[in-house]
Amino acid sequence: RNAGQRRADTRHPPMVAMRDAAQIAVGVAALAAAGTAYVLVHEQRRKTKAERRAAAAAAGTSGGSSGTPTKAKLIAILEQSSTAAYQLIDQTRKMVYTKHEQTGIALDKCVEELQQNFEAALETVVLQIRKNHGVTEQQMTAAMVANQNDGEVQQALTTLREAMSGKAPPSPPKPDNDDATARIKARRATKARKK
C-alpha cells in the first residue's frame, strides 16, 4: 500500500502542473477576450459620438464657429500637422541621442524621459495649427467624417500617420520658378536704384 501511494504521489504533481497551466491559459484567454471586447465597444462609442457631432455641426447646433472646414482647409491642416509632427519627432530623436551620449543613460530610458514632453509638445503644435486656421477639434472631426471617402483626404491622413511614425512627409510644391526669379530681380533692381 505504501508503494502504491508513493507511485500515485509521483504521478500527481505533473497532473497538478498541467491543470494549473490550463487554468492560467484559460484565464489569459478570458482577459484577452475581455480586453478585445472593451476596445471594440470603446471604438464603436467613439465613432458614434463623432458621427453625432458631425450631424450636429451639419445641422448648425454645434457651439463651434463657422461650421465644418472645407476639404481644402482640412487637407492643408493635415499637411501642416504632418510636417510639424515629423519635425518634432526628428528634433526629439536628436535630443534623445544627445542625452544618451552626454549622460551614458540607456536609449530606452532617454526615450521614456522625453516621451511626456514630446506628447505635450505635439499636442500643442497640432492645437496651434488648428487655431491658426480657426478650426476646433470638433470641426476637424466633422470634416474628417464628411470627407472620409475622399482620396486626397485619405492620402493626407496616411501622410500624417507616416509622419508620426518617423517618415518624412513629401515636400510641398515649390513656387513657380519664373515668378520667384522675377520677384528677386525686381527687389535687387529696387535696392540698386535706392543706392
JSON list of C-alpha atoms in Angstrom, two decimals, residues 187-195:
[
{"chain": "A", "resi": 187, "resn": "ARG", "atom": "CA", "xyz": [13.90, 93.59, -55.41]},
{"chain": "A", "resi": 188, "resn": "ARG", "atom": "CA", "xyz": [17.54, 93.80, -56.48]},
{"chain": "A", "resi": 189, "resn": "ALA", "atom": "CA", "xyz": [16.71, 96.45, -59.04]},
{"chain": "A", "resi": 190, "resn": "THR", "atom": "CA", "xyz": [14.81, 98.48, -56.44]},
{"chain": "A", "resi": 191, "resn": "LYS", "atom": "CA", "xyz": [17.68, 98.24, -53.97]},
{"chain": "A", "resi": 192, "resn": "ALA", "atom": "CA", "xyz": [20.19, 99.25, -56.66]},
{"chain": "A", "resi": 193, "resn": "ARG", "atom": "CA", "xyz": [18.13, 102.36, -57.55]},
{"chain": "A", "resi": 194, "resn": "LYS", "atom": "CA", "xyz": [17.97, 103.41, -53.89]},
{"chain": "A", "resi": 195, "resn": "LYS", "atom": "CA", "xyz": [21.76, 103.47, -53.61]}
]
